[in-house]
mmCIF file with all atom_site columns, C-alpha atoms in Angstrom:
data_model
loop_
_atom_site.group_PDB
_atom_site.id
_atom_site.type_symbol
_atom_site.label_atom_id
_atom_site.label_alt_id
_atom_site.label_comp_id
_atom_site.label_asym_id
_atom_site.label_entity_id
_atom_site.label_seq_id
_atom_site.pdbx_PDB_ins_code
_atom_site.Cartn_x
_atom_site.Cartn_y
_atom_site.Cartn_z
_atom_site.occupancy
_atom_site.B_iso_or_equiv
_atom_site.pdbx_formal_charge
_atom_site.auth_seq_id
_atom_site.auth_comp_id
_atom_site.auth_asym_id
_atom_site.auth_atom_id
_atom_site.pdbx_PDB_model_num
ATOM 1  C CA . UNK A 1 1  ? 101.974 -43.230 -38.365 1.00 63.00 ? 1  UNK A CA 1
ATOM 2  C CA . UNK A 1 2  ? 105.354 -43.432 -37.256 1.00 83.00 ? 2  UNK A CA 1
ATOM 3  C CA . UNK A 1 3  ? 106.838 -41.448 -33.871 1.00 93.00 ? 3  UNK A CA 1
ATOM 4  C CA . UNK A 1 4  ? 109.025 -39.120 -33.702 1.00 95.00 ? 4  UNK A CA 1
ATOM 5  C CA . UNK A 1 5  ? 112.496 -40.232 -31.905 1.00 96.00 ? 5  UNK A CA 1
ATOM 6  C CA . UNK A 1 6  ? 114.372 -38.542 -29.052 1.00 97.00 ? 6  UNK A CA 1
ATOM 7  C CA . UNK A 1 7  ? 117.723 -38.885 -27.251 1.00 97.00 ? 7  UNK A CA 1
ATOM 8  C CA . UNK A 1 8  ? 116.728 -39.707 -23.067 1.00 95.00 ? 8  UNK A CA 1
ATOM 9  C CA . UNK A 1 9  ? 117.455 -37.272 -21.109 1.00 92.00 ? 9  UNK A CA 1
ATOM 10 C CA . UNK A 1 10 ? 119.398 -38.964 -18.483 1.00 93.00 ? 10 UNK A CA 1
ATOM 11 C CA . UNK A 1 11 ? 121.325 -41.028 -20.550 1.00 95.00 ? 11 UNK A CA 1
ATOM 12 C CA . UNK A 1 12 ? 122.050 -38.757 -24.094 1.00 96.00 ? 12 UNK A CA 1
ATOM 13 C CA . UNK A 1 13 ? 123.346 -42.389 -25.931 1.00 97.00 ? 13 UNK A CA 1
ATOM 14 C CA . UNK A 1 14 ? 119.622 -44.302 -25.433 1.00 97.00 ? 14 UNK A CA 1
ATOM 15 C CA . UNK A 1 15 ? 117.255 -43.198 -28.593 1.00 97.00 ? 15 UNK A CA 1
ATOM 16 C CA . UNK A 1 16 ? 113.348 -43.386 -27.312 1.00 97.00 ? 16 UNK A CA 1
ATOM 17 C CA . UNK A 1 17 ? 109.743 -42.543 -27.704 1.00 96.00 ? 17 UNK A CA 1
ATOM 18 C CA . UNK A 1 18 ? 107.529 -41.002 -25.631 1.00 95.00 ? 18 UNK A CA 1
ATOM 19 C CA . UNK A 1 19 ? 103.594 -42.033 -25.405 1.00 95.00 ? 19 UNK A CA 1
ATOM 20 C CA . UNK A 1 20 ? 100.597 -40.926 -23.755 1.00 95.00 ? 20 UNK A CA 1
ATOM 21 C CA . UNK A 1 21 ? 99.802  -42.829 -20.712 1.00 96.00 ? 21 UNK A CA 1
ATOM 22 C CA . UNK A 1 22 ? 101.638 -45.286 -18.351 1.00 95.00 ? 22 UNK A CA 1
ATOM 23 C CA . UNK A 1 23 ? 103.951 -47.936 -18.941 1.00 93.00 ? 23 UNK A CA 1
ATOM 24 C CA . UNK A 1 24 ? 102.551 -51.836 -18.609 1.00 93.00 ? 24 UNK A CA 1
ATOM 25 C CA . UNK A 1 25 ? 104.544 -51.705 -15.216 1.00 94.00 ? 25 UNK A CA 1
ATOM 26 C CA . UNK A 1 26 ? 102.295 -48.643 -14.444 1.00 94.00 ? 26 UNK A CA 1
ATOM 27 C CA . UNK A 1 27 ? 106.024 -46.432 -14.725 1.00 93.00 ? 27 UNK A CA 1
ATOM 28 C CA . UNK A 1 28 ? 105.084 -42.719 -16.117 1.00 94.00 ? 28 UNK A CA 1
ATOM 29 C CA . UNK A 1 29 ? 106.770 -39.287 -16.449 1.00 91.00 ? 29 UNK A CA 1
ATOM 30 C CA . UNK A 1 30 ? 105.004 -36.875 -13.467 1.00 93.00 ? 30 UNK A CA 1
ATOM 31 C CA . UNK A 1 31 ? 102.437 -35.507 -17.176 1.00 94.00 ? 31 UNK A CA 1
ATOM 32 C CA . UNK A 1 32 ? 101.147 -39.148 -17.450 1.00 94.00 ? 32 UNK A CA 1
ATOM 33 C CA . UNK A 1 33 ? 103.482 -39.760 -20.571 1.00 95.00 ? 33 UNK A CA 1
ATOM 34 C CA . UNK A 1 34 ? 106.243 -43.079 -20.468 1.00 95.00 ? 34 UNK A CA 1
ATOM 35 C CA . UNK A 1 35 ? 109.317 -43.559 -22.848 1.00 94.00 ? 35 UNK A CA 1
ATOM 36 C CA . UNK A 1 36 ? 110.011 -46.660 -24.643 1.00 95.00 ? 36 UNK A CA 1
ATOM 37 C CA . UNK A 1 37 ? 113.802 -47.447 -25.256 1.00 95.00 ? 37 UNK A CA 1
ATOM 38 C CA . UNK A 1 38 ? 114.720 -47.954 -28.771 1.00 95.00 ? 38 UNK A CA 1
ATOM 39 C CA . UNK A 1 39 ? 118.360 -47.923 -28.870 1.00 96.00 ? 39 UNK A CA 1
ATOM 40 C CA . UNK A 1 40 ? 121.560 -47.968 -26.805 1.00 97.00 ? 40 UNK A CA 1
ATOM 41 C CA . UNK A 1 41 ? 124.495 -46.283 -29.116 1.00 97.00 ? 41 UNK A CA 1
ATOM 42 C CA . UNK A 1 42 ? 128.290 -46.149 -28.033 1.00 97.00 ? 42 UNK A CA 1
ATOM 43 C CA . UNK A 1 43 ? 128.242 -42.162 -28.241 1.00 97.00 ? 43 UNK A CA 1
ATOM 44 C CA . UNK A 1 44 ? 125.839 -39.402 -27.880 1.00 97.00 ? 44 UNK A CA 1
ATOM 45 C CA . UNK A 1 45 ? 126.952 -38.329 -31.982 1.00 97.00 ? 45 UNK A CA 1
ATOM 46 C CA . UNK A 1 46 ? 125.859 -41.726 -33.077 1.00 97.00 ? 46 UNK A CA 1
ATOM 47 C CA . UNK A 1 47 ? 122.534 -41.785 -30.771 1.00 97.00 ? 47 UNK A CA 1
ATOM 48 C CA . UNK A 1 48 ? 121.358 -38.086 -32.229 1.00 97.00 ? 48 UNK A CA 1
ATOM 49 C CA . UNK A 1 49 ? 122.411 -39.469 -35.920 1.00 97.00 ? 49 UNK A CA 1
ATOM 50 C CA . UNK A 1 50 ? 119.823 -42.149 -35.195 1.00 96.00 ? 50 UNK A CA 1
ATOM 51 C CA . UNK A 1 51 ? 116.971 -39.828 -34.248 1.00 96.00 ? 51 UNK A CA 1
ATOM 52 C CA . UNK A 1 52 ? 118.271 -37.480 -37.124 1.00 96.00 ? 52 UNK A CA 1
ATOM 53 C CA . UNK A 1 53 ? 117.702 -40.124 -39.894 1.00 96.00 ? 53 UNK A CA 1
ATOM 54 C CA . UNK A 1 54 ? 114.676 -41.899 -38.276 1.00 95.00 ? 54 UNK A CA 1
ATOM 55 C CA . UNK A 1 55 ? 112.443 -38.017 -37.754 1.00 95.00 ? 55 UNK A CA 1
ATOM 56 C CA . UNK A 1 56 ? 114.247 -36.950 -41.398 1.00 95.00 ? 56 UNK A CA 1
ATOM 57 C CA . UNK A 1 57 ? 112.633 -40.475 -42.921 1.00 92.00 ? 57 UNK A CA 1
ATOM 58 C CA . UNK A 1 58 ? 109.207 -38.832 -41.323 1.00 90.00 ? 58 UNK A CA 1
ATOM 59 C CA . UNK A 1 59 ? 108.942 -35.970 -42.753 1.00 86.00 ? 59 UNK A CA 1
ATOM 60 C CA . UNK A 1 60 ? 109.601 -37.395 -46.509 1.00 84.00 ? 60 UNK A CA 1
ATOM 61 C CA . UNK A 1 61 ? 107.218 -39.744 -45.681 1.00 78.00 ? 61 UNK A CA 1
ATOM 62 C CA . UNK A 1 62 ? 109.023 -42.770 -45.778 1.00 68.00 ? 62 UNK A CA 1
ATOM 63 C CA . UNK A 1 63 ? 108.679 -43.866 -42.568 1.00 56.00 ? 63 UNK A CA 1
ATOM 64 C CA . UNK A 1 64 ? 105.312 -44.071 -42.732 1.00 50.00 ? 64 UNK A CA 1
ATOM 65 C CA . UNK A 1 65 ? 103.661 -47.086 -41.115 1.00 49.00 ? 65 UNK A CA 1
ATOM 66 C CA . UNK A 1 66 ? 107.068 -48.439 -39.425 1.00 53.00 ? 66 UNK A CA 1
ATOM 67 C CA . UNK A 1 67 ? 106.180 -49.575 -35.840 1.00 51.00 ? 67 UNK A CA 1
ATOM 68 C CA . UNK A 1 68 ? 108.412 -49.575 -32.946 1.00 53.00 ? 68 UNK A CA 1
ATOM 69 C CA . UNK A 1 69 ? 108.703 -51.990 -30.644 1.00 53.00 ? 69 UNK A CA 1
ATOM 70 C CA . UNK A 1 70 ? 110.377 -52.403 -27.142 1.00 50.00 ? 70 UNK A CA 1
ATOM 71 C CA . UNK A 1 71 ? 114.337 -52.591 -27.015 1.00 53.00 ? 71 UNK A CA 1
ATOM 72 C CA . UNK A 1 72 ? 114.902 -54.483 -23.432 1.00 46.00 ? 72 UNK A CA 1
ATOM 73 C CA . UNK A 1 73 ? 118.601 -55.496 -24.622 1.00 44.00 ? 73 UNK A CA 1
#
């Protein structure tokens, strides 16, 4: 199933996902959840666009079975 996508916190231009449990580094958020960095965008409009059309291609369904992999560009 495909995640859902989210602007970081810290830096609104980077597009991630969150997942349960610690990074392969052992890195985690203080809940015991890590983020995985998907995209660096120019501007914080074209970041949120990102994460609008990826979690809109979720809930029609097709983005069904994409998998998302490490961005460490």
């Amino acid at each position: 199933m495909a995640e859902r996508w989210h602007l970081n916190g810290f830096n609104m231009s980077e597009v991630i996902v969150i997942r349960d449990g610690p990074d392969p580094q052992g890195r985690r958020y203080l809940d015991g959840r890590h983020q995985i960095s998907i995209a660096r965008c120019d501007t914080v409009e074209q970041a949120r666009e990102l994460c609008d059309q990826h979690n809109s291609e979720i809930v029609s369904g097709s983005a069904v079975g994409k998998s998302v992999e490490r961005n460490d560009g």
